[in-house]
CSV table of C-alpha atoms in Angstrom, one decimal:
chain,number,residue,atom,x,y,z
A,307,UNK,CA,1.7,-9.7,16.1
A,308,UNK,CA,3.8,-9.8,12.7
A,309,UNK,CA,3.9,-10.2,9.2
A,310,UNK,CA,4.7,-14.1,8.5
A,311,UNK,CA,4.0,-13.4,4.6
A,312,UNK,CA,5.5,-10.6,2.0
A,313,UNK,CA,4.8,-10.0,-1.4
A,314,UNK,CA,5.9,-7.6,-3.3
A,315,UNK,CA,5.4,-6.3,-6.9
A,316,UNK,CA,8.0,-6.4,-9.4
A,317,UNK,CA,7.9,-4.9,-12.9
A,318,UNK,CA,10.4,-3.1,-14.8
A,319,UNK,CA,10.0,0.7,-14.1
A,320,UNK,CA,12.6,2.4,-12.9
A,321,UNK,CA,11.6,2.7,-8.9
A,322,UNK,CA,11.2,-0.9,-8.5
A,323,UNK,CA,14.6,-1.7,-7.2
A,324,UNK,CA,14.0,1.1,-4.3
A,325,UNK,CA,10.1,-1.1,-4.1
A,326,UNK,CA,12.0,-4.1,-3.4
A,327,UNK,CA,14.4,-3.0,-1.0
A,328,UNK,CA,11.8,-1.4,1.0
A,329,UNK,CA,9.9,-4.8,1.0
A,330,UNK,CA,13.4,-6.6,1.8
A,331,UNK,CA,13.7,-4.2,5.3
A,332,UNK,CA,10.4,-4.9,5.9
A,333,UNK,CA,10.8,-8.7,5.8
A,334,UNK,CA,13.9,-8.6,7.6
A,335,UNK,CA,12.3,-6.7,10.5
A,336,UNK,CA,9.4,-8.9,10.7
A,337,UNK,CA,10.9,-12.3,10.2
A,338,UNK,CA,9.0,-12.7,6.9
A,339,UNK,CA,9.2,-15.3,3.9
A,340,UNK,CA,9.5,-12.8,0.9
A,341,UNK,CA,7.7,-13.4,-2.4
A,342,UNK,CA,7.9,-11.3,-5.6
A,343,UNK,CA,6.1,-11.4,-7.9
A,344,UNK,CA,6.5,-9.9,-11.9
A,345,UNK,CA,3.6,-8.3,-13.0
A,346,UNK,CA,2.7,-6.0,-15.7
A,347,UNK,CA,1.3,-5.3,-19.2
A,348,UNK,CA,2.8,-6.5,-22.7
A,349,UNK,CA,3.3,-3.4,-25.2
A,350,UNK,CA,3.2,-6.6,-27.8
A,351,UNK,CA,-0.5,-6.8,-28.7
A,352,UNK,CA,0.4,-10.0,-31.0
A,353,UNK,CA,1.5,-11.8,-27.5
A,354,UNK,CA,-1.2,-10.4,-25.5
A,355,UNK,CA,-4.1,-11.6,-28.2
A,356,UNK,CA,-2.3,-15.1,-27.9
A,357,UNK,CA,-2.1,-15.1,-24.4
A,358,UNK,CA,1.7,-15.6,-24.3
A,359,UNK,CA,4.6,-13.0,-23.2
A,360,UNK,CA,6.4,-11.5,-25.7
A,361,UNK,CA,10.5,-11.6,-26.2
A,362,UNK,CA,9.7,-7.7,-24.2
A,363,UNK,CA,8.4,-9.6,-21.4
A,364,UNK,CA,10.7,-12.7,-21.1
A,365,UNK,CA,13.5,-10.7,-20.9
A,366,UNK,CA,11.8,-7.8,-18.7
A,367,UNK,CA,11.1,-10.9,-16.3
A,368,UNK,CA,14.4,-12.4,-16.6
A,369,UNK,CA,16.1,-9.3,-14.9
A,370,UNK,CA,13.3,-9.1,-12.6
A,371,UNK,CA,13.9,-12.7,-11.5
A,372,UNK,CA,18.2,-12.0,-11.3
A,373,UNK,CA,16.8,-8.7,-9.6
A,374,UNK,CA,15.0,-10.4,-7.1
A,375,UNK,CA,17.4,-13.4,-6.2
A,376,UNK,CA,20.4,-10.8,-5.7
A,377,UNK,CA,18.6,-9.4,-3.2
A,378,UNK,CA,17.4,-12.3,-1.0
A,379,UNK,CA,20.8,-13.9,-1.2
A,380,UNK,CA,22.6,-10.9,0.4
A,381,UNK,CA,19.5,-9.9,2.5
A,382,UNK,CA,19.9,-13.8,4.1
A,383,UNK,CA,15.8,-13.6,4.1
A,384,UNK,CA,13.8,-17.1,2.7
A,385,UNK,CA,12.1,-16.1,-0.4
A,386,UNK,CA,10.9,-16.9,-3.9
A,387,UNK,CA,10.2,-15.5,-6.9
A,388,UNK,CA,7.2,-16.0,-9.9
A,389,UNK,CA,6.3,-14.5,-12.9
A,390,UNK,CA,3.2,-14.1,-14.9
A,391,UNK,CA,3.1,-16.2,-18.0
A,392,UNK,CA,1.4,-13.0,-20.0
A,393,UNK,CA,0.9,-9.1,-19.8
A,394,UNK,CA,-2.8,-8.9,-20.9
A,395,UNK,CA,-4.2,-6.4,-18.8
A,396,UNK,CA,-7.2,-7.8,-16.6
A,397,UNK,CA,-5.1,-10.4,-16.2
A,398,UNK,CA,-2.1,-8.9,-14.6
A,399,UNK,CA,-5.2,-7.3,-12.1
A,400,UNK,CA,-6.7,-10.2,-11.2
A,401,UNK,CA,-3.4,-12.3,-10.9
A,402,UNK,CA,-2.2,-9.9,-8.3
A,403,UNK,CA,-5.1,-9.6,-6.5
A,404,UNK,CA,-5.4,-13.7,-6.0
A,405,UNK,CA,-1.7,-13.4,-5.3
A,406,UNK,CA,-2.0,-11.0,-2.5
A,407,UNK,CA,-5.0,-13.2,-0.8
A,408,UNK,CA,-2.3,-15.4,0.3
A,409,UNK,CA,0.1,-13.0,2.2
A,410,UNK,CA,-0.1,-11.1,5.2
A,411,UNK,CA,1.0,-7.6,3.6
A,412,UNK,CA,1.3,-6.8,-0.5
A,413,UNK,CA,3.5,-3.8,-1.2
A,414,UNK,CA,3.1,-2.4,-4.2
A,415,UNK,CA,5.0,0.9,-6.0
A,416,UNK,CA,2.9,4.0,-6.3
A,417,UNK,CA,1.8,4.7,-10.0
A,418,UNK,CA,4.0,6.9,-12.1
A,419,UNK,CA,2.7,7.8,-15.6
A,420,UNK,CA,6.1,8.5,-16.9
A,421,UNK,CA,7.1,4.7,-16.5
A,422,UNK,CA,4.5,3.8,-19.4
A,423,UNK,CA,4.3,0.5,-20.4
A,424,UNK,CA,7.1,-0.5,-18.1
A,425,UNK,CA,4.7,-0.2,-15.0
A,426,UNK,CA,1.8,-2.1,-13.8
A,427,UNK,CA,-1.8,-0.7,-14.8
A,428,UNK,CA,-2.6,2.6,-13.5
A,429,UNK,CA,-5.9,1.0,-11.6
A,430,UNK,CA,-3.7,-2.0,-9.8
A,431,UNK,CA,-3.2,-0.5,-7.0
A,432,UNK,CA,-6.9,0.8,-6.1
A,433,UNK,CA,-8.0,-2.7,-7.4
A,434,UNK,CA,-6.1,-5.3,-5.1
A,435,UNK,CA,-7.0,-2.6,-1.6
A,436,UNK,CA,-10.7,-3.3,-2.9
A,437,UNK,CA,-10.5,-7.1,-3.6
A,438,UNK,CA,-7.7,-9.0,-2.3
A,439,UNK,CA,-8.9,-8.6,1.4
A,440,UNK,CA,-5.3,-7.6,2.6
A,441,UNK,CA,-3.4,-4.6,3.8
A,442,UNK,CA,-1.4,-2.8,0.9
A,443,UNK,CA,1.8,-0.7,1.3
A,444,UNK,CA,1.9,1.6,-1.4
A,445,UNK,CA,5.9,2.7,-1.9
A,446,UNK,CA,6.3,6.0,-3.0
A,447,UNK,CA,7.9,6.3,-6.6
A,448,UNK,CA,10.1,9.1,-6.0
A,449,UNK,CA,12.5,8.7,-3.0
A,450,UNK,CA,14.3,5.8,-1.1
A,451,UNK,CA,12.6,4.2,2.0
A,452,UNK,CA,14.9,1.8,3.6
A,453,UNK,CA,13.2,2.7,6.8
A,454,UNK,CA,8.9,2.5,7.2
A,455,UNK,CA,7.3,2.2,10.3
A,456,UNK,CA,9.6,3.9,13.1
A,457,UNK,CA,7.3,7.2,12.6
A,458,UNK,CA,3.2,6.6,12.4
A,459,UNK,CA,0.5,8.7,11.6
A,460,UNK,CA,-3.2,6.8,11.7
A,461,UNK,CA,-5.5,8.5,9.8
A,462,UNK,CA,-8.8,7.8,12.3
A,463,UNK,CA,-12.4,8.4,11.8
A,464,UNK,CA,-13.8,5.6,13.8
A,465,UNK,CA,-16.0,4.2,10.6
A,466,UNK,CA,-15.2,0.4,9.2
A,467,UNK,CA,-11.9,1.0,7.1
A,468,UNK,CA,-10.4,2.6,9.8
A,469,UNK,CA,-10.8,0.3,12.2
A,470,UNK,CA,-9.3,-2.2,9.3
A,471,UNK,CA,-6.9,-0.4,8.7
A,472,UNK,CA,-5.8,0.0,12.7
A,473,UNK,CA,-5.6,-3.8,12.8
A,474,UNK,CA,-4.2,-4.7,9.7
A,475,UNK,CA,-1.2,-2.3,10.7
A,476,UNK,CA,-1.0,-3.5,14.4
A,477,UNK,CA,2.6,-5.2,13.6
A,478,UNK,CA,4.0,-2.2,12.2
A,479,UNK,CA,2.2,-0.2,15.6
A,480,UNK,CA,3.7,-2.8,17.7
A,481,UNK,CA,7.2,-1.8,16.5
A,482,UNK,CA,7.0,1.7,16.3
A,483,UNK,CA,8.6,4.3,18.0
A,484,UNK,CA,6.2,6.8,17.5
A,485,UNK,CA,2.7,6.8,16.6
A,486,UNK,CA,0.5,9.8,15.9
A,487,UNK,CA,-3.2,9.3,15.7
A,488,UNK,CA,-4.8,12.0,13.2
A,489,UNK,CA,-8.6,12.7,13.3
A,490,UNK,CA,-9.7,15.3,10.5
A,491,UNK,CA,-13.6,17.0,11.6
A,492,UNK,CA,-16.1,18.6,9.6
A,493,UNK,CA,-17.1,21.5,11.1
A,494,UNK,CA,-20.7,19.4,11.4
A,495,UNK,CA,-18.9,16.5,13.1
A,496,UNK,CA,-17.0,18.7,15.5
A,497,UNK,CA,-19.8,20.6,17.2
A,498,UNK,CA,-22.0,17.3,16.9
A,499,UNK,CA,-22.1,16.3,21.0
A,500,UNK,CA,-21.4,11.9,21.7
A,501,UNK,CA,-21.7,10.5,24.8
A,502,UNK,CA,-17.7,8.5,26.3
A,503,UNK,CA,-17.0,6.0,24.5
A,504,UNK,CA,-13.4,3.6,24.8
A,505,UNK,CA,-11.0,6.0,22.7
A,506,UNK,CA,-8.7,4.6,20.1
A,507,UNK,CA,-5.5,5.1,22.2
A,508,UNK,CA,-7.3,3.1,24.7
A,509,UNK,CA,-7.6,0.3,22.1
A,510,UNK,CA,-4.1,0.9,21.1
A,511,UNK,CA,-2.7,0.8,25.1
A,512,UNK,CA,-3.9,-2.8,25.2
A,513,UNK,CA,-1.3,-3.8,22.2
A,514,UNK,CA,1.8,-2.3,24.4
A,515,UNK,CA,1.1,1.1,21.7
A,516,UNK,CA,1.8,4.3,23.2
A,517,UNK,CA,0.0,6.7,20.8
A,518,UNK,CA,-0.8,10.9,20.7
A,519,UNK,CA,-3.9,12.2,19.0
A,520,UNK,CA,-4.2,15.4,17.3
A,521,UNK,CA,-7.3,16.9,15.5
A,522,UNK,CA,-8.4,19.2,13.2
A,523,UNK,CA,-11.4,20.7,11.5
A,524,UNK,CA,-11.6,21.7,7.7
A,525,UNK,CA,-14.5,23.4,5.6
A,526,UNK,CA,-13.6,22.7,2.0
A,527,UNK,CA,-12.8,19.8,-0.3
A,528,UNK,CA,-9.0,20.0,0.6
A,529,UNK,CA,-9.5,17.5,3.2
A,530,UNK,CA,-6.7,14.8,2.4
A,531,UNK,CA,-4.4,17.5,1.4
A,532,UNK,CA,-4.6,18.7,4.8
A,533,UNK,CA,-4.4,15.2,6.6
A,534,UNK,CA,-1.5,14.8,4.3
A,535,UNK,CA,0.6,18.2,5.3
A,536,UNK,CA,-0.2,17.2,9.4
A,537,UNK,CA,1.3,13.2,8.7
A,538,UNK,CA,4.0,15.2,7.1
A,539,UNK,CA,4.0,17.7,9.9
A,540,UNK,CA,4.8,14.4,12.7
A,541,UNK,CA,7.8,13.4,10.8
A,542,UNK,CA,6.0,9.9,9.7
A,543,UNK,CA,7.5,7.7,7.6
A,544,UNK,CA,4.3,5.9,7.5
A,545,UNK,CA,0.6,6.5,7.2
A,546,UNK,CA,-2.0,4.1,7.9
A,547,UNK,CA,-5.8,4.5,6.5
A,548,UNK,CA,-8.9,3.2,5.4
A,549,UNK,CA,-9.4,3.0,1.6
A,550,UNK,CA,-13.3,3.9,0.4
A,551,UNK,CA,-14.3,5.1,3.2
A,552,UNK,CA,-16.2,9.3,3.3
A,553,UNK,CA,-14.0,10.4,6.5
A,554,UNK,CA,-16.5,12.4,7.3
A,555,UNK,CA,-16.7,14.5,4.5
A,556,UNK,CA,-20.3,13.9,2.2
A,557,UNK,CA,-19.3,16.2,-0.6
A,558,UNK,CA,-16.3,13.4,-1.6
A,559,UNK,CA,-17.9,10.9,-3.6
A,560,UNK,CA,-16.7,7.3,-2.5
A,561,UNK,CA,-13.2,6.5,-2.7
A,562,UNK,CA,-12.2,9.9,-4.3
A,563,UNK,CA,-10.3,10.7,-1.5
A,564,UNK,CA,-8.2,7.6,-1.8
A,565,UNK,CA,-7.8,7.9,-5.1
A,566,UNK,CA,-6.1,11.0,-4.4
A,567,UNK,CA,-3.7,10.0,-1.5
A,568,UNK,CA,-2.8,7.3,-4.2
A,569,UNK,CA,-1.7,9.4,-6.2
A,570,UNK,CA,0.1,11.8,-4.4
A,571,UNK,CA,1.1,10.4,-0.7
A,572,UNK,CA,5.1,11.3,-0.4
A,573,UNK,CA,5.8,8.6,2.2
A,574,UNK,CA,4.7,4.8,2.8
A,575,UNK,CA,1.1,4.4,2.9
A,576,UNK,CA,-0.8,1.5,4.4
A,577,UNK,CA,-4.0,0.8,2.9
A,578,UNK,CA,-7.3,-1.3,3.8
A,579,UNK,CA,-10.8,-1.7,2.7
C-alpha cells in the first residue's frame, strides 16, 4: 500500500515552508504526485464581500505558487500547484475539504494563533478530518519534520475511528521501522473481563507490521495528555488516531479530546474520522 496522491496546504504563515517540505519527503518516499494548494482568509473585507482576492491575496498567492514550484523542481517529484480565487471564510473550508476528497492523504499545518490573518481558519483543520473522508497529517507549527513515519505510536481503542485510522495509515505502517501500539483504559474498561478476540498486532502481522503494545490506565480527565507524554515516551515521530471518537472516556464530550491533541500534539499527527 501507498500514497499515490498528496495535497498539502499552503498559506502564508510563517511555518508553511517547514509544511511543505514535510509533505515533499513524504511524496518522495511514497512515489506521490504532489499538489498544493493556497488557502486562506482575506483581511480585505471589500474583496471578500465581492467575492474576489484582494492585492493582499494575489501577491500572498504569487509567492506561494514560486514557493511551491522551487520545491518540486529541486525535489524531482510530479506536481502542481492551485490557488483559491478568494479568502471568504466558509469558502476557504469547504474548498479544502472538496480538495482533499480527491487525494489519498491531505497535510495540513497545525493552527498557530500568532500567524493571524496569515493562516487558514482556526476550525480547518477539525473540519476537513470530519468531512472530507480522508486521512489528515497535521504538521506541527513549531519545529522541522523532514522525517515522519520511521517512529509510530497508534493510539488504539478498538472503536470505529480507530480502526480508520489503522488503515488509513497502513502505508506509513508498512514503512516503518518501529511501531508502538498505545491503548489508554479506564479504570472501568480495565477490570471489565472480554472473551479472545484477534488482537490488533495480529491484524497488523498480516501487512508484514511488526508492532509492540503498551497500556495504561487513567482516572481523571488528563487522558490525551497522558497518551501524549507515552507517544513521546517511544520516541515517535508520528502518531496515528481516530478523530471524534470517546476512547473510552464518557466524561469527554465528543471530539473534545481531538480538539485538544489539535491543538497541542508536538509531532506529526495522523487523523481519521
Amino acid at each position: 500500500m501507498t500514497y499515490k496522491h498528496i495535497l498539502v496546504h499552503l498559506d502564508s504563515s510563517p511555518h508553511v515552508e517547514a509544511r511543505l517540505d514535510a509533505a515533499v519527503a513524504l511524496a518522495q518516499r511514497h512515489g506521490a504526485f504532489l499538489r498544493g494548494l493556497f488557502a486562506q482568509g482575506d483581511r480585505n473585507a471589500t474583496s471578500v464581500i465581492a467575492r474576489r482576492s484582494s492585492d493582499h491575496l494575489v501577491e500572498a498567492a504569487s509567492r506561494s505558487e514560486a514557493l511551491f514550484k522551487e520545491k518540486l523542481a529541486a525535489s524531482g517529484l510530479q506536481g502542481q500547484w492551485h490557488g483559491l480565487t478568494h479568502g471568504e471564510y466558509n469558502h476557504v473550508i469547504r474548498e479544502v475539504i472538496i480538495w482533499s476528497r480527491f487525494a489519498d492523504l491531505t497535510v495540513l499545518g497545525q493552527y498557530d494563533r500568532e500567524a493571524g490573518s496569515q493562516a487558514a481558519p482556526e476550525e480547518l483543520n477539525e473540519q476537513v478530518v470530519l468531512n472530507s473522508g480522508r486521512p489528515v497529517l497535521v504538521v506541527p507549527y513549531a519545529g522541522r519534520f523532514a522525517v515522519i513515519g520511521k517512529r509510530v505510536a497508534v493510539a488504539w481503542n478498538a472503536e470505529r475511528e480507530a480502526a480508520r485510522a489503522l488503515s488509513d495509515a497502513m502505508p506509513m505502517l508498512e514503512k516503518a521501522d518501529e511501531v508502538t501500539v498505545i491503548t489508554v483504559l479506564t479504570q472501568a474498561s480495565s477490570s471489565a473481563a472480554e472473551a479472545p478476540r484477534v488482537g490488533v498486532l495480529d491484524h497488523l502481522a498480516f501487512h508484514g507490521v511488526t508492532a509492540e503494545q503498551t497500556h495504561f490506565t487513567v482516572t481523571d480527565i488528563g487522558a490525551m495528555d497522558a497518551l501524549l507524554a507515552r507517544a513521546m515516551d517511544t520516541g515517535a515521530d508520528l502518531l496515528v488516531m481516530g478523530a471524534h471518537g470517546h476512547y473510552g472516556f464518557p466524561f469527554l464530550h465528543r471530539g473534545s479530546g481531538t480538539r485538544h491533541v489539535l491543538r497541542t500534539c508536538p509531532v506529526p499527527l495522523l487523523l481519521s474520522h
